[in-house]
Short mmCIF file of C-alpha atoms in Angstrom, two decimals:
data_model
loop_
_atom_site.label_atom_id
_atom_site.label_comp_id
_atom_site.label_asym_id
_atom_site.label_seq_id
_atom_site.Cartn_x
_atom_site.Cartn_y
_atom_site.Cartn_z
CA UNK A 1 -4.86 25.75 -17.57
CA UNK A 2 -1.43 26.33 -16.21
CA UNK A 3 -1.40 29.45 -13.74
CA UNK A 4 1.06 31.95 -13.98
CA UNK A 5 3.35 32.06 -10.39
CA UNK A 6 2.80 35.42 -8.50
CA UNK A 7 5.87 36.68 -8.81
CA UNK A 8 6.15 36.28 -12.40
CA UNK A 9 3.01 38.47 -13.18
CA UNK A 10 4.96 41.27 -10.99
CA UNK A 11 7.74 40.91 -12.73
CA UNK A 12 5.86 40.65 -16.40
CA UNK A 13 4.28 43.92 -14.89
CA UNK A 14 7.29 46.31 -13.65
CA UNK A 15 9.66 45.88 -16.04
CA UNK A 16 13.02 46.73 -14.24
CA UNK A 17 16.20 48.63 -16.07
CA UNK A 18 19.27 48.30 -14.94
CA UNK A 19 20.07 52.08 -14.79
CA UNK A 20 17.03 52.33 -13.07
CA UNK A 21 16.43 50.28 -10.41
CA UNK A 22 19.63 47.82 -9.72
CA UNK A 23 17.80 46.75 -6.11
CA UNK A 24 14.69 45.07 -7.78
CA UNK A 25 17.21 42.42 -9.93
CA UNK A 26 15.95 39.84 -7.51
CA UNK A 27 12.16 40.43 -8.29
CA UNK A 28 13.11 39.43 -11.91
CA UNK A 29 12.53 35.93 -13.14
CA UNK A 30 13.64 34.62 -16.67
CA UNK A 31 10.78 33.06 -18.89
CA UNK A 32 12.54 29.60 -18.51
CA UNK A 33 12.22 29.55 -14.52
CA UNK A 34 8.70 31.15 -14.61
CA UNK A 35 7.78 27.81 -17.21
CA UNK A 36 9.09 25.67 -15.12
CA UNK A 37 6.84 27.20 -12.07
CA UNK A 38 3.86 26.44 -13.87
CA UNK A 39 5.01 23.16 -15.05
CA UNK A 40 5.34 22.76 -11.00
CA UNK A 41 1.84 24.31 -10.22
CA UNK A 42 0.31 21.91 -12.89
CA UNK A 43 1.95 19.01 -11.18
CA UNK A 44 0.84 19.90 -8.04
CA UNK A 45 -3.05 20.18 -9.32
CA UNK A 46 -3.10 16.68 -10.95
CA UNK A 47 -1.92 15.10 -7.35
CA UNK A 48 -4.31 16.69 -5.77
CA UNK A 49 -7.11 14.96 -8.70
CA UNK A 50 -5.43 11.59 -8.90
CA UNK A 51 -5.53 11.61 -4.65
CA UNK A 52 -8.96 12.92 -4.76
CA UNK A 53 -10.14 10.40 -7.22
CA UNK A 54 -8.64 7.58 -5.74
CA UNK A 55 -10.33 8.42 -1.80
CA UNK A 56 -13.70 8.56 -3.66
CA UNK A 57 -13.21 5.13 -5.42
CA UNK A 58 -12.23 3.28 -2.03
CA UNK A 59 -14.52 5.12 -0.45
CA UNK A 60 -17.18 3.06 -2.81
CA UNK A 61 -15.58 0.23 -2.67
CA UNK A 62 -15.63 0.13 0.84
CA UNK A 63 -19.70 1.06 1.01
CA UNK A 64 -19.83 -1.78 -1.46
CA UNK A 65 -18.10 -4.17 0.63
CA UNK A 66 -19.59 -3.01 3.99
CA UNK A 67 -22.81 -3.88 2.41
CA UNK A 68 -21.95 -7.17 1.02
CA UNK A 69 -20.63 -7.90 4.45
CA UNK A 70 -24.03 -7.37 6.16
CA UNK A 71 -26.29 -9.29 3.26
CA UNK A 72 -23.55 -11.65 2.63
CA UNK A 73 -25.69 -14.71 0.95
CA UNK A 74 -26.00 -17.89 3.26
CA UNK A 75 -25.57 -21.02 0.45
CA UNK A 76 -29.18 -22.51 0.18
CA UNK A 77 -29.88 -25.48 1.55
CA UNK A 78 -31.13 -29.26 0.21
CA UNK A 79 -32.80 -32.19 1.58
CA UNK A 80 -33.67 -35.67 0.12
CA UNK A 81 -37.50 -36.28 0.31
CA UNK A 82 -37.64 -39.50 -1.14
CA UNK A 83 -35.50 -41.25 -3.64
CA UNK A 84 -36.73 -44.86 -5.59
CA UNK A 85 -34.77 -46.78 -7.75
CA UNK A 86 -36.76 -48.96 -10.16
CA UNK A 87 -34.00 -50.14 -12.27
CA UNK A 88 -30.29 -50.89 -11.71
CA UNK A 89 -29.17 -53.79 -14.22
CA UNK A 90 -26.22 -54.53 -16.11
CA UNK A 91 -26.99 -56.64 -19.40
CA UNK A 92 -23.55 -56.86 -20.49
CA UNK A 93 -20.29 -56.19 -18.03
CA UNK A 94 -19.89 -52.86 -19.63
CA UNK A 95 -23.46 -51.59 -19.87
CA UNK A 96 -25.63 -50.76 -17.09
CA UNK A 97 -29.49 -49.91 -17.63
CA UNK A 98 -30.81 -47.60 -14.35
CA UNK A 99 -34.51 -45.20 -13.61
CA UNK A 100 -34.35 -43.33 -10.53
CA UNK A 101 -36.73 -40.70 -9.13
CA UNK A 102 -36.25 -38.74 -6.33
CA UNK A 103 -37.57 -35.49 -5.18
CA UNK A 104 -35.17 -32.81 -3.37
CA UNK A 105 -36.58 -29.86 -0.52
CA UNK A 106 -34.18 -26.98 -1.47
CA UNK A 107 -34.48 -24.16 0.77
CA UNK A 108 -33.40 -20.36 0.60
CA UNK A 109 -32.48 -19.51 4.25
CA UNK A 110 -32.06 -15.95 3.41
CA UNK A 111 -33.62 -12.94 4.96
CA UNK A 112 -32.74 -10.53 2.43
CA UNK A 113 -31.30 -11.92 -0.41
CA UNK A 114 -33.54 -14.03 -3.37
CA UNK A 115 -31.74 -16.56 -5.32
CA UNK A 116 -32.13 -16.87 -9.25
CA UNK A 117 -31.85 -20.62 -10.69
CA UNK A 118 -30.08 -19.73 -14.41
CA UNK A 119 -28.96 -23.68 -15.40
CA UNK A 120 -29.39 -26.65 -12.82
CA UNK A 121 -29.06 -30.03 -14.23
CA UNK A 122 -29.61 -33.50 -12.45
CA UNK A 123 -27.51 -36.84 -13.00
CA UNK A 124 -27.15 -39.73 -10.89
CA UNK A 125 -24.21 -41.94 -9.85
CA UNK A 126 -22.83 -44.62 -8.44
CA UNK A 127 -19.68 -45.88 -7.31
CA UNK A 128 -18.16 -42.39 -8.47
CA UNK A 129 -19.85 -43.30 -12.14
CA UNK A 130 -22.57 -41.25 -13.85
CA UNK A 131 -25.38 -43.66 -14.25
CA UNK A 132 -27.93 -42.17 -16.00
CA UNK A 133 -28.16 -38.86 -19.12
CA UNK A 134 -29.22 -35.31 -17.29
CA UNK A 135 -32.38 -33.97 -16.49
CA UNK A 136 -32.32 -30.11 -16.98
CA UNK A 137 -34.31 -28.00 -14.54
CA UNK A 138 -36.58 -24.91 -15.95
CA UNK A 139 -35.06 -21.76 -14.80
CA UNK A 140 -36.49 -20.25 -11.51
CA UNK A 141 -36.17 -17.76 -9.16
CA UNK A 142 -36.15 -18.47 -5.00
CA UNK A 143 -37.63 -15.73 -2.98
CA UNK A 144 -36.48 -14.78 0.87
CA UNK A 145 -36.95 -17.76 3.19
CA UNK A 146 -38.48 -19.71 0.27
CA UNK A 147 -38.78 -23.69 0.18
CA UNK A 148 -39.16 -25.67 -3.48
CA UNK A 149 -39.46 -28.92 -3.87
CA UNK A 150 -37.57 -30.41 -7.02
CA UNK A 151 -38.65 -33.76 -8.46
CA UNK A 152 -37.03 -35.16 -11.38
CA UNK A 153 -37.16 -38.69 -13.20
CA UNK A 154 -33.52 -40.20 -14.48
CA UNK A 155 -32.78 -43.07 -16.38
CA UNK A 156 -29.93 -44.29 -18.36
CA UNK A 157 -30.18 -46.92 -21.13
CA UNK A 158 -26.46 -48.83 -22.22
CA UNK A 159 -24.34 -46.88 -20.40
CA UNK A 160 -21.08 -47.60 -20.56
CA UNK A 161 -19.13 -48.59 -17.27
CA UNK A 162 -16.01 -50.05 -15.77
CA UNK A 163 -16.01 -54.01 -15.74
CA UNK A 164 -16.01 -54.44 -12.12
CA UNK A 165 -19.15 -52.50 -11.34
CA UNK A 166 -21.24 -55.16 -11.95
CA UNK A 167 -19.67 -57.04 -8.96
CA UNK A 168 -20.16 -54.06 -6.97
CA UNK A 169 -24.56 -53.84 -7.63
CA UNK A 170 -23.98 -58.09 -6.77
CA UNK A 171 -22.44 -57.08 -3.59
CA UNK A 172 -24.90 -54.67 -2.52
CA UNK A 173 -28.10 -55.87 -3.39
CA UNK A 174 -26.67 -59.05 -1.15
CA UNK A 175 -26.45 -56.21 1.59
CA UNK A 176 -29.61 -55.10 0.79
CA UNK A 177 -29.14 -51.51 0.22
CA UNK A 178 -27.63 -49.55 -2.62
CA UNK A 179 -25.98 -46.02 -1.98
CA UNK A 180 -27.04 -43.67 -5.02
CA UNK A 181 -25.60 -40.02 -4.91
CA UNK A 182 -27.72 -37.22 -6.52
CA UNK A 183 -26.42 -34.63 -7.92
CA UNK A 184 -27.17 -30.96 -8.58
CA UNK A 185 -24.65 -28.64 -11.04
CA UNK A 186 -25.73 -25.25 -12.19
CA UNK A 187 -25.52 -21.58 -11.82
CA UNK A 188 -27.19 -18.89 -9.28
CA UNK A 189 -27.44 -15.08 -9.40
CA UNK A 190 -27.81 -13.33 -5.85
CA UNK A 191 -30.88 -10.30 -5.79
CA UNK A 192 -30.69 -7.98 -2.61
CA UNK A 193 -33.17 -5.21 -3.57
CA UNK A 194 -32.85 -4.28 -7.53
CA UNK A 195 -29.79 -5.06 -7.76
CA UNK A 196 -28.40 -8.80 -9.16
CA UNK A 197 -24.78 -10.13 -9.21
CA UNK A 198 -23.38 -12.18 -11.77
CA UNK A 199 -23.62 -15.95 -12.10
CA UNK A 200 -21.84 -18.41 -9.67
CA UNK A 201 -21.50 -22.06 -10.10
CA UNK A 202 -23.15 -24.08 -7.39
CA UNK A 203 -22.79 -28.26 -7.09
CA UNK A 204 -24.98 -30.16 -5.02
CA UNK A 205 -24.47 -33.55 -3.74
CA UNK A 206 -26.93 -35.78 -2.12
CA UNK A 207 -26.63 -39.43 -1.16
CA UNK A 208 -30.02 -41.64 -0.82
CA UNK A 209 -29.58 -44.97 0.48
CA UNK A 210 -31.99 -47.14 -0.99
CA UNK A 211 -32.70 -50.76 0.30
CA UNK A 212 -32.84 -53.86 -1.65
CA UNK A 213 -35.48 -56.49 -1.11
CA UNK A 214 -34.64 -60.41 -1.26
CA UNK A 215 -35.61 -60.53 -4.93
CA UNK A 216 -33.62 -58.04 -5.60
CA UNK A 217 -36.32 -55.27 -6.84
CA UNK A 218 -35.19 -52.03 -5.35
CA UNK A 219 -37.59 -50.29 -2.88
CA UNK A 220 -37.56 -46.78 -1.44
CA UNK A 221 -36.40 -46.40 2.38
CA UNK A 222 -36.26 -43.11 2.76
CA UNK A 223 -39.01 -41.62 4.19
CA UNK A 224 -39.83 -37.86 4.67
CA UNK A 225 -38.13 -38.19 8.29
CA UNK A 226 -35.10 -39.37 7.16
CA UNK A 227 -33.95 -37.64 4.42
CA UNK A 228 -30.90 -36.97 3.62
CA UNK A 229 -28.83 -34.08 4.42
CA UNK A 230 -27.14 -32.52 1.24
CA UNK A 231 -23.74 -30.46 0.73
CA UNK A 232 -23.73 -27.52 -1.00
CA UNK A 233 -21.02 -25.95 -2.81
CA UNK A 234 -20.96 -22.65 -4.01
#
């Protein structure tokens, strides 16, 4: 409600004639000034919300922030554990058949903060080239300072590839080892206390070097002690 300027209730009060009293003229305000004193007033009032409204949101938002700041989430981390490739053929240039196992450590280095696994699907590839169909991970939830271990069995049957990548398996089974990357794509939610944030989209990428025997059957070099270090991208 609009409030009435204090010197236009006086002069709504004492009503001043001329033949009266000529001296108090200057007390008297026309209706159109006093409306546009309360039009001022009212102004004034809605600064004064809007400017209080506005400190108490970035006052928030600044608690929010301080508090992400401190529990900021640390990306978990993964580790090959052992990788085997039991199949790696090509029966025409443009089809390759491949099986691959392999078992990943993924680790939650947080203190404070749990980690919730919505989608996380495996593939593996080679020479930049999916080589087998995905292998889609149950949803589950990481605790504080929690360690999983996820093992998963891929294969691929005709798929297609570029001409020349049969030259490339030649070349490395002569080598004797084949590089296979592993890959992780999926999404997390953060939990620090009750509350949980949205989903983010986290890629994982993991290369297992696997060696080649003279026959050319593929073997599994990696050991527990030398697994390989993974990148994680979040």
């Amino acid at each position: 409600q609009t409030q009435t300027p204090a010197h236009c209730k006086e002069a709504t009060r004492y009503p001043v004639f001329p033949s009266r009293e000529m001296s108090r003229l200057d007390l008297v305000a026309s209706p159109k000034h006093c409306a546009k004193e309360g039009l001022h007033v009212k102004k004034k009032q809605n600064r004064r919300l809007l400017y209080g409204l506005s400190t108490l949101f970035l006052t928030l938002l600044s608690a929010v922030f301080l508090v992400w700041r401190i529990l900021h989430p640390t990306k978990p981390q993964f580790q090959v554990k052992d990788a085997e490739v039991y199949q790696l053929s090509l029966p025409s240039p443009r089809l390759l058949n491949s099986t691959v196992q392999f078992t990943l450590v993924s680790r939650n280095p947080n203190a404070r903060v749990g980690v919730y696994y919505d989608q996380l699907r495996a593939y593996a590839s080679y020479k930049g080239q999916q080589i087998t169909t995905d292998s889609v991970f149950p949803p589950f939830y990481q605790g504080h300072e929690d360690t999983n271990l996820l093992s998963a069995s891929l294969s691929g049957s005709g798929v297609p590839v570029a001409p020349s990548l049969g030259y490339e398996v030649g070349r490395d089974q002569t080598a004797g080892r084949i590089a296979i990357r592993l890959r992780l794509d999926g999404r997390v939610r953060w939990k620090v206390g009750t509350w949980v944030s949205g989903q983010y989209h986290i890629e994982v990428d993991c290369v297992a070097i696997v060696g080649v025997v003279a026959s050319g059957d593929m073997s599994s070099p990696l050991s527990t002690s030398q697994g390989s270090q993974c990148s994680t991208t979040v």
